[in-house]
Coordinates of C-alpha atoms in Angstrom, one line a residue:
Chain W
M1 CA -38.2 22.8 54.9
S2 CA -36.1 25.9 54.2
C3 CA -34.8 27.2 51.0
S4 CA -33.0 30.4 50.5
R5 CA -33.6 32.6 47.3
R6 CA -29.8 31.8 46.5
D7 CA -30.2 28.0 46.8
F8 CA -33.3 28.1 44.7
L9 CA -31.6 30.1 41.9
K10 CA -28.6 27.7 41.9
D11 CA -30.7 24.6 41.6
A12 CA -32.8 26.3 38.9
A13 CA -29.8 27.1 36.8
G14 CA -28.4 23.6 37.3
A15 CA -31.6 21.9 36.3
A16 CA -31.9 24.0 33.3
F17 CA -28.4 23.1 32.2
V18 CA -29.1 19.4 32.6
S19 CA -32.5 19.4 30.8
S20 CA -31.0 21.3 27.8
L21 CA -28.4 18.8 27.1
P22 CA -30.6 16.1 25.6
L23 CA -32.5 18.6 23.6
S24 CA -29.4 19.6 22.0
A25 CA -28.7 16.2 20.8
F26 CA -31.8 16.0 18.5
V27 CA -30.7 16.5 14.9
V28 CA -33.1 16.3 11.9
L29 CA -31.5 14.9 8.6
T30 CA -31.6 17.2 5.9
A31 CA -32.3 15.9 2.3
D32 CA -28.5 16.0 1.4
E33 CA -27.6 14.1 4.4
A34 CA -30.4 11.5 3.9
K35 CA -29.1 11.0 0.4
A36 CA -25.6 10.7 1.5
A37 CA -26.8 7.8 3.9
V38 CA -27.8 5.5 1.1
A39 CA -25.3 6.5 -1.7
N40 CA -21.7 5.3 -2.1
A41 CA -22.5 1.7 -1.3
T42 CA -19.9 0.6 -3.7
V43 CA -17.1 0.1 -1.3
R44 CA -16.9 -1.6 2.3
W45 CA -13.2 -2.2 3.2
G46 CA -12.4 -5.5 4.8
Y47 CA -9.1 -7.2 5.7
L48 CA -7.8 -10.7 5.6
V49 CA -5.0 -12.1 7.9
D50 CA -3.5 -15.4 6.9
T51 CA -1.9 -16.6 10.1
N52 CA -0.4 -19.6 8.1
K53 CA 1.9 -17.2 6.1
C54 CA 2.9 -14.8 8.9
T55 CA 6.7 -15.3 9.6
G56 CA 6.8 -12.7 12.4
C57 CA 9.2 -10.3 10.7
G58 CA 7.4 -7.4 12.1
M59 CA 7.8 -5.3 8.8
C60 CA 4.2 -4.6 8.8
V61 CA 4.5 -2.9 12.3
K62 CA 7.6 -0.8 11.4
A63 CA 5.9 0.5 8.2
C64 CA 2.8 1.4 10.0
K65 CA 4.6 3.4 12.7
N66 CA 6.5 5.3 10.1
E67 CA 3.7 5.7 7.6
N68 CA 1.1 6.9 10.4
E69 CA 3.6 9.1 12.4
I70 CA 3.3 7.2 15.6
P71 CA 6.3 7.9 17.9
Y72 CA 8.6 5.0 17.0
D73 CA 9.9 4.4 20.5
S74 CA 6.7 5.0 22.3
P75 CA 5.0 1.8 23.6
V76 CA 2.0 2.2 21.6
T77 CA 1.2 1.0 18.0
R78 CA -1.8 0.8 15.6
T79 CA -0.9 -2.8 14.6
W80 CA 1.1 -5.5 16.4
V81 CA 2.3 -9.0 16.0
E82 CA 1.8 -11.7 18.5
R83 CA 3.7 -14.7 19.0
Y84 CA 1.9 -18.0 20.3
V85 CA 4.1 -21.1 21.2
V86 CA 1.9 -24.0 22.4
T87 CA 3.8 -26.7 24.1
K88 CA 3.0 -30.5 24.1
D89 CA 1.9 -30.2 27.7
G90 CA -0.9 -27.7 26.5
A91 CA 0.7 -24.4 28.0
I92 CA 0.4 -21.4 25.7
H93 CA 3.2 -19.0 25.7
I94 CA 2.6 -15.7 24.3
D95 CA 4.5 -12.6 23.7
S96 CA 4.9 -9.3 21.6
P97 CA 8.0 -7.4 22.3
D98 CA 7.4 -3.7 21.2
G99 CA 4.4 -5.0 19.4
G100 CA 6.8 -7.2 17.2
R101 CA 8.4 -3.7 15.7
D102 CA 11.8 -5.4 15.6
G103 CA 10.5 -8.9 14.6
F104 CA 11.1 -11.9 16.5
T105 CA 14.8 -12.8 16.7
S106 CA 15.1 -14.6 19.8
D107 CA 13.6 -17.9 20.8
K108 CA 13.2 -16.9 24.2
I109 CA 9.5 -15.9 25.2
R110 CA 9.6 -13.4 28.2
D111 CA 13.3 -14.5 29.2
E112 CA 11.8 -18.0 29.3
E113 CA 13.8 -20.8 27.6
I114 CA 11.4 -23.3 25.6
D115 CA 12.8 -26.5 24.6
P116 CA 12.2 -27.0 20.9
D117 CA 11.5 -30.5 21.2
S118 CA 8.5 -29.7 23.5
I119 CA 6.8 -27.3 21.1
A120 CA 3.5 -28.6 19.6
K121 CA 2.9 -25.6 17.4
A122 CA 4.1 -22.1 17.0
F123 CA 2.6 -19.2 15.0
F124 CA 2.2 -15.4 14.6
V125 CA -1.0 -13.4 14.6
P126 CA -1.0 -10.1 13.5
K127 CA -3.7 -7.7 15.0
L128 CA -5.2 -4.4 14.0
C129 CA -8.4 -2.4 14.2
N130 CA -11.4 -4.7 13.3
Q131 CA -13.3 -1.8 11.6
C132 CA -16.5 -3.3 13.3
D133 CA -19.9 -2.7 11.8
N134 CA -21.1 -2.1 15.3
P135 CA -18.1 -0.4 16.8
A136 CA -18.3 -0.2 20.6
C137 CA -15.7 2.5 20.7
V138 CA -18.0 4.8 18.5
Q139 CA -21.0 4.2 20.7
V140 CA -19.4 5.5 23.8
C141 CA -17.8 8.6 22.4
P142 CA -19.6 11.5 24.3
V143 CA -18.5 14.3 21.7
G144 CA -19.0 12.7 18.3
A145 CA -15.2 12.7 17.5
T146 CA -15.1 9.0 16.4
Y147 CA -17.4 7.7 13.8
K148 CA -17.8 5.2 10.8
T149 CA -17.4 6.5 7.4
E150 CA -19.6 5.1 4.5
D151 CA -17.0 2.8 3.2
G152 CA -16.8 1.0 6.8
V153 CA -13.7 2.6 8.1
V154 CA -13.9 3.9 11.7
L155 CA -12.0 7.3 11.9
I156 CA -11.0 9.6 14.9
D157 CA -11.4 13.5 14.6
R158 CA -8.3 14.7 16.1
E159 CA -9.7 18.2 16.2
W160 CA -12.8 17.1 18.1
C161 CA -11.6 14.3 20.5
I162 CA -11.2 15.5 24.0
G163 CA -9.1 12.6 25.1
C164 CA -11.4 11.3 27.5
G165 CA -10.4 7.6 27.0
Y166 CA -13.9 6.2 27.0
C167 CA -13.3 4.4 23.4
I168 CA -9.9 3.1 24.6
M169 CA -11.7 1.2 27.5
A170 CA -14.6 0.2 25.2
C171 CA -12.7 -1.6 22.3
P172 CA -12.9 -5.2 23.2
Y173 CA -9.7 -5.8 20.9
G174 CA -7.5 -3.2 22.7
V175 CA -6.6 -1.6 19.5
R176 CA -7.1 2.0 20.7
F177 CA -4.4 3.9 22.5
F178 CA -3.8 7.5 23.7
H179 CA -1.5 9.3 21.0
P180 CA 1.4 10.8 23.1
E181 CA 1.9 13.6 20.7
H182 CA -1.6 14.6 19.6
K183 CA -3.0 13.9 23.0
V184 CA -6.2 12.0 21.3
A185 CA -7.3 8.5 20.9
D186 CA -5.7 6.9 18.1
K187 CA -5.9 3.5 16.2
C188 CA -5.5 1.8 12.7
N189 CA -7.8 3.3 10.0
F190 CA -6.5 0.8 7.2
C191 CA -4.4 3.9 6.1
Y192 CA -7.4 5.9 5.0
H193 CA -5.1 8.3 3.0
R194 CA -3.6 5.4 1.0
I195 CA -6.8 3.2 0.2
T196 CA -8.8 6.3 -0.9
K197 CA -6.1 7.0 -3.5
G198 CA -6.0 3.5 -4.7
M199 CA -3.0 2.3 -2.8
M200 CA -2.8 -0.5 -0.3
P201 CA -2.3 0.1 3.5
A202 CA 1.5 0.4 4.5
C203 CA 1.2 -3.0 6.4
V204 CA -0.3 -4.8 3.5
E205 CA 2.4 -3.3 1.2
S206 CA 5.3 -4.2 3.3
C207 CA 4.3 -7.7 4.0
A208 CA 6.6 -9.9 1.9
F209 CA 4.5 -13.2 2.5
G210 CA 0.9 -12.0 1.6
A211 CA -0.1 -12.9 5.1
R212 CA -2.1 -9.3 5.2
R213 CA -4.6 -8.2 2.5
L214 CA -7.1 -5.6 1.9
A215 CA -10.5 -6.5 0.4
N216 CA -13.5 -4.6 -1.0
L217 CA -16.3 -6.7 0.4
R218 CA -18.9 -4.9 -1.9
D219 CA -16.9 -6.0 -5.2
P220 CA -17.5 -9.7 -5.7
D221 CA -14.7 -9.9 -8.2
D222 CA -12.2 -8.7 -5.5
P223 CA -9.8 -11.9 -5.1
V224 CA -9.5 -11.2 -1.5
T225 CA -13.3 -10.9 -1.0
K226 CA -13.5 -14.2 -2.9
I227 CA -11.4 -15.9 -0.3
I228 CA -13.4 -14.4 2.5
T229 CA -16.8 -15.5 1.1
T230 CA -15.8 -18.9 -0.1
E231 CA -13.2 -20.1 2.4
R232 CA -13.4 -20.8 6.2
V233 CA -12.5 -17.6 7.9
A234 CA -12.9 -16.7 11.5
V235 CA -13.1 -13.3 13.4
L236 CA -11.8 -12.4 16.8
K237 CA -14.4 -12.1 19.7
D238 CA -17.5 -12.8 17.7
E239 CA -19.4 -13.1 20.8
Y240 CA -19.3 -9.4 21.5
G241 CA -21.7 -8.7 18.4
T242 CA -19.4 -6.0 17.3
K243 CA -19.4 -7.6 13.6
P244 CA -15.6 -7.1 13.2
H245 CA -14.4 -7.0 9.5
V246 CA -10.8 -8.4 10.0
F247 CA -11.0 -12.0 8.9
Y248 CA -8.5 -14.6 9.8
L249 CA -7.4 -17.7 7.9
G250 CA -5.9 -20.4 10.3
L251 CA -7.1 -18.8 13.5
D252 CA -6.2 -21.0 16.6
N253 CA -8.4 -21.4 19.6
S254 CA -5.7 -20.2 21.8
V255 CA -5.7 -16.7 20.2
R256 CA -7.4 -14.2 22.4
Chain P
M1 CA -47.7 34.6 39.3
K2 CA -45.6 35.3 42.4
R3 CA -42.2 37.0 41.8
H4 CA -40.2 34.3 43.5
V5 CA -41.4 31.9 40.9
L6 CA -41.2 34.1 37.8
H7 CA -37.7 35.5 38.6
P8 CA -35.8 32.1 38.5
L9 CA -37.9 31.0 35.6
W10 CA -36.5 33.8 33.4
V11 CA -33.1 33.0 34.5
A12 CA -33.5 29.4 33.7
I13 CA -35.0 30.3 30.2
G14 CA -31.9 32.7 29.7
V15 CA -29.6 29.9 30.7
V16 CA -31.2 27.5 28.0
G17 CA -31.0 30.3 25.5
L18 CA -27.4 30.9 26.1
I19 CA -26.5 27.1 25.6
F20 CA -28.1 27.1 22.3
F21 CA -26.4 30.4 21.2
A22 CA -23.1 28.9 22.4
R23 CA -23.9 25.6 20.4
L24 CA -24.7 27.7 17.3
L25 CA -21.3 29.4 17.6
L26 CA -19.2 26.5 18.5
V27 CA -20.4 23.6 16.6
P28 CA -19.1 23.6 12.8
D29 CA -21.6 23.7 10.1
D30 CA -20.7 20.2 8.8
F31 CA -21.3 18.6 12.0
G32 CA -24.2 16.2 11.8
V33 CA -25.4 12.7 10.9
H34 CA -23.6 11.6 7.9
G35 CA -25.0 8.2 7.1
D36 CA -28.0 6.1 8.3
S37 CA -27.0 5.8 11.9
F38 CA -27.0 8.5 14.7
T39 CA -25.0 6.3 16.9
Y40 CA -22.2 5.5 14.4
N41 CA -22.3 8.3 11.7
Y42 CA -22.7 11.5 14.0
H43 CA -19.3 13.5 13.1
R44 CA -17.8 16.5 11.5
L45 CA -17.9 15.7 7.8
G46 CA -14.6 17.7 7.0
N47 CA -12.6 15.3 9.0
I48 CA -13.0 12.6 6.3
E49 CA -11.0 15.0 3.9
E50 CA -8.4 15.8 6.5
W51 CA -7.6 12.1 6.9
K52 CA -7.5 11.8 3.2
D53 CA -4.9 14.5 3.0
F54 CA -2.6 12.7 5.3
P55 CA 1.0 12.5 3.7
V56 CA 1.9 9.1 2.1
K57 CA 5.5 8.0 3.1
Y58 CA 5.7 4.5 1.5
Q59 CA 5.7 4.8 -2.2
G60 CA 6.2 1.2 -3.2
T61 CA 8.8 -0.8 -5.2
A62 CA 7.2 0.1 -8.6
T63 CA 8.1 3.8 -7.7
C64 CA 11.6 2.9 -6.7
S65 CA 12.3 1.0 -10.0
E66 CA 11.5 4.0 -12.1
C67 CA 14.8 5.3 -11.5
H68 CA 17.0 2.6 -9.7
N69 CA 16.9 0.3 -12.7
D70 CA 20.0 -1.8 -11.9
N71 CA 19.0 -3.0 -8.4
A72 CA 15.4 -3.3 -9.4
R73 CA 16.4 -5.8 -12.1
T74 CA 18.7 -7.7 -9.9
H75 CA 16.0 -7.7 -7.1
R76 CA 13.3 -8.7 -9.4
R77 CA 15.1 -11.9 -10.3
S78 CA 16.0 -13.0 -6.8
P79 CA 14.2 -14.8 -4.1
H80 CA 14.1 -11.6 -2.4
K81 CA 11.7 -10.0 -5.0
R82 CA 8.8 -10.1 -2.6
V83 CA 10.7 -8.0 -0.1
Q84 CA 9.5 -4.2 -0.8
C85 CA 12.5 -1.8 -1.1
E86 CA 11.4 0.4 1.6
N87 CA 11.4 -2.4 4.2
C88 CA 15.1 -2.1 4.3
H89 CA 15.8 1.3 2.6
G90 CA 13.1 3.1 4.8
P91 CA 9.9 5.1 3.4
A92 CA 10.9 7.1 0.3
G93 CA 8.6 10.1 1.4
N94 CA 9.2 12.9 -1.2
H95 CA 12.7 11.5 -2.2
P96 CA 14.5 12.6 -4.1
D97 CA 12.8 16.1 -3.7
D98 CA 13.2 16.5 0.1
V99 CA 15.5 13.9 1.1
E100 CA 18.5 13.0 -1.4
Y101 CA 19.8 9.9 0.4
L102 CA 17.5 7.5 2.3
P103 CA 19.3 6.1 5.4
L104 CA 19.9 2.4 4.8
N105 CA 19.5 0.0 7.7
K106 CA 22.4 -2.5 7.2
E107 CA 22.0 -4.0 10.6
R108 CA 22.3 -7.8 11.2
A109 CA 19.0 -7.5 13.3
M110 CA 17.2 -6.5 10.0
C111 CA 18.2 -9.8 8.2
L112 CA 17.2 -11.5 11.4
R113 CA 13.7 -10.6 11.4
C114 CA 13.1 -13.3 8.8
H115 CA 16.4 -15.5 9.1
A116 CA 17.0 -16.1 12.7
D117 CA 16.3 -20.0 13.4
L118 CA 13.7 -20.1 16.3
G119 CA 13.5 -23.9 16.2
Y120 CA 9.8 -24.0 15.5
P121 CA 7.8 -27.1 13.8
A122 CA 7.6 -27.1 10.0
S123 CA 3.9 -26.1 10.3
T124 CA 5.3 -22.4 11.0
A125 CA 5.8 -20.3 7.9
R126 CA 9.0 -19.1 9.6
S127 CA 10.5 -22.6 9.5
N128 CA 10.4 -22.6 5.6
L129 CA 12.8 -19.8 5.3
P130 CA 16.6 -20.1 5.3
A131 CA 17.8 -19.6 8.8
I132 CA 20.7 -19.2 11.0
V133 CA 21.3 -19.6 14.7
D134 CA 22.4 -16.0 15.7
R135 CA 25.0 -16.9 18.2
H136 CA 26.6 -19.7 15.9
H137 CA 26.9 -17.9 12.5
K138 CA 29.6 -15.1 12.1
R139 CA 28.6 -13.6 15.3
G140 CA 28.5 -9.8 15.3
R141 CA 29.1 -9.2 11.7
E142 CA 27.0 -7.4 9.2
C143 CA 25.1 -10.0 6.8
V144 CA 25.6 -7.6 3.9
S145 CA 29.4 -8.0 4.2
C146 CA 29.2 -11.4 2.6
H147 CA 25.5 -11.8 1.1
N148 CA 24.2 -9.4 -1.5
P149 CA 20.7 -8.4 -0.1
H150 CA 19.4 -7.8 -3.7
D151 CA 20.2 -11.2 -4.6
P152 CA 21.2 -13.3 -1.6
R153 CA 22.4 -16.2 -4.1
E154 CA 25.2 -13.9 -5.1
D155 CA 28.3 -13.4 -2.8
V156 CA 29.5 -9.8 -2.5
E157 CA 32.9 -9.4 -4.3

């Protein structure tokens, strides 16, 4: 076996680099950090979507894009509305043109004409970030650019994100996308700048039908929390174990 | 120990030291575990404040009503009272400080978001709203040329 001095040096430097990476990941909690971990337990944001009330006007998508400076004509959005039309033969037709930004003004689904007499049921399902308790997107971030705040909202640090896209692949709900201007991952954060000022998220504010509502799950007197805790609600893709915190009333089995 | 062992060892130790030094310079002071979980709460603390400072654009109907009394009063009594001003008028932002006039969307497509008849069963919330078939009702005309959007029960004079 031969090993030149140059090769040996190269290998040694490489090994030292690799072995130092896990070392740098060890962080000891300071007293202040430990205190912060248990404090501020008075707020945990949740969200309630009543699919029975949604009319598919898409005002929420429009408001979200304007409020959060998401390029209006780019095919990306933090929230979107899906239309489901189930016909009597059991076929399910789904569409969401431009994420429902301009509403649903045509009865055609993907250029397909559907006979109104053949429709068994039709409904609209708004989707947004589920602000999971076990967010898969946060687990996979290699640089600590996305994280869960104490009030349960998952945020993205635009300064720190390197745009690798792992989180976009990891989210089982497909809510993450690549922001075309900031060149980082982006997603709904319940309008964090609004809810921390006592305002409602832009989508909740713009919904004329009360289909979208925000809840503080730690406040038992919150009217929306009461609905979530006392009525029959469902979450999306419960089997993934992500513990989503967007709850749905009237969720149909055909919704994916 | 032999020189060919010691020499690369010093190089290796130097590289490790260099990485720790670089980390000290590059990682901000507030970067760390801010919560109970290393997996979920490992981040830069200052970023939370950065998100809180993001500018608010939609101010809400209550804010609009402070100045626009007449329209607000009409709107409040109408079946459209649950529709926010900014849904049609656009986000107020810093109006009237920055922008004097908000661009008003009077397009037919705006009204059709709710009032297009899609022919769905009565169990669909959409079917409970007054609706028109776009290709049959006054094709191509602006709805607001006949209907008052602040109170759709009134006709436009």
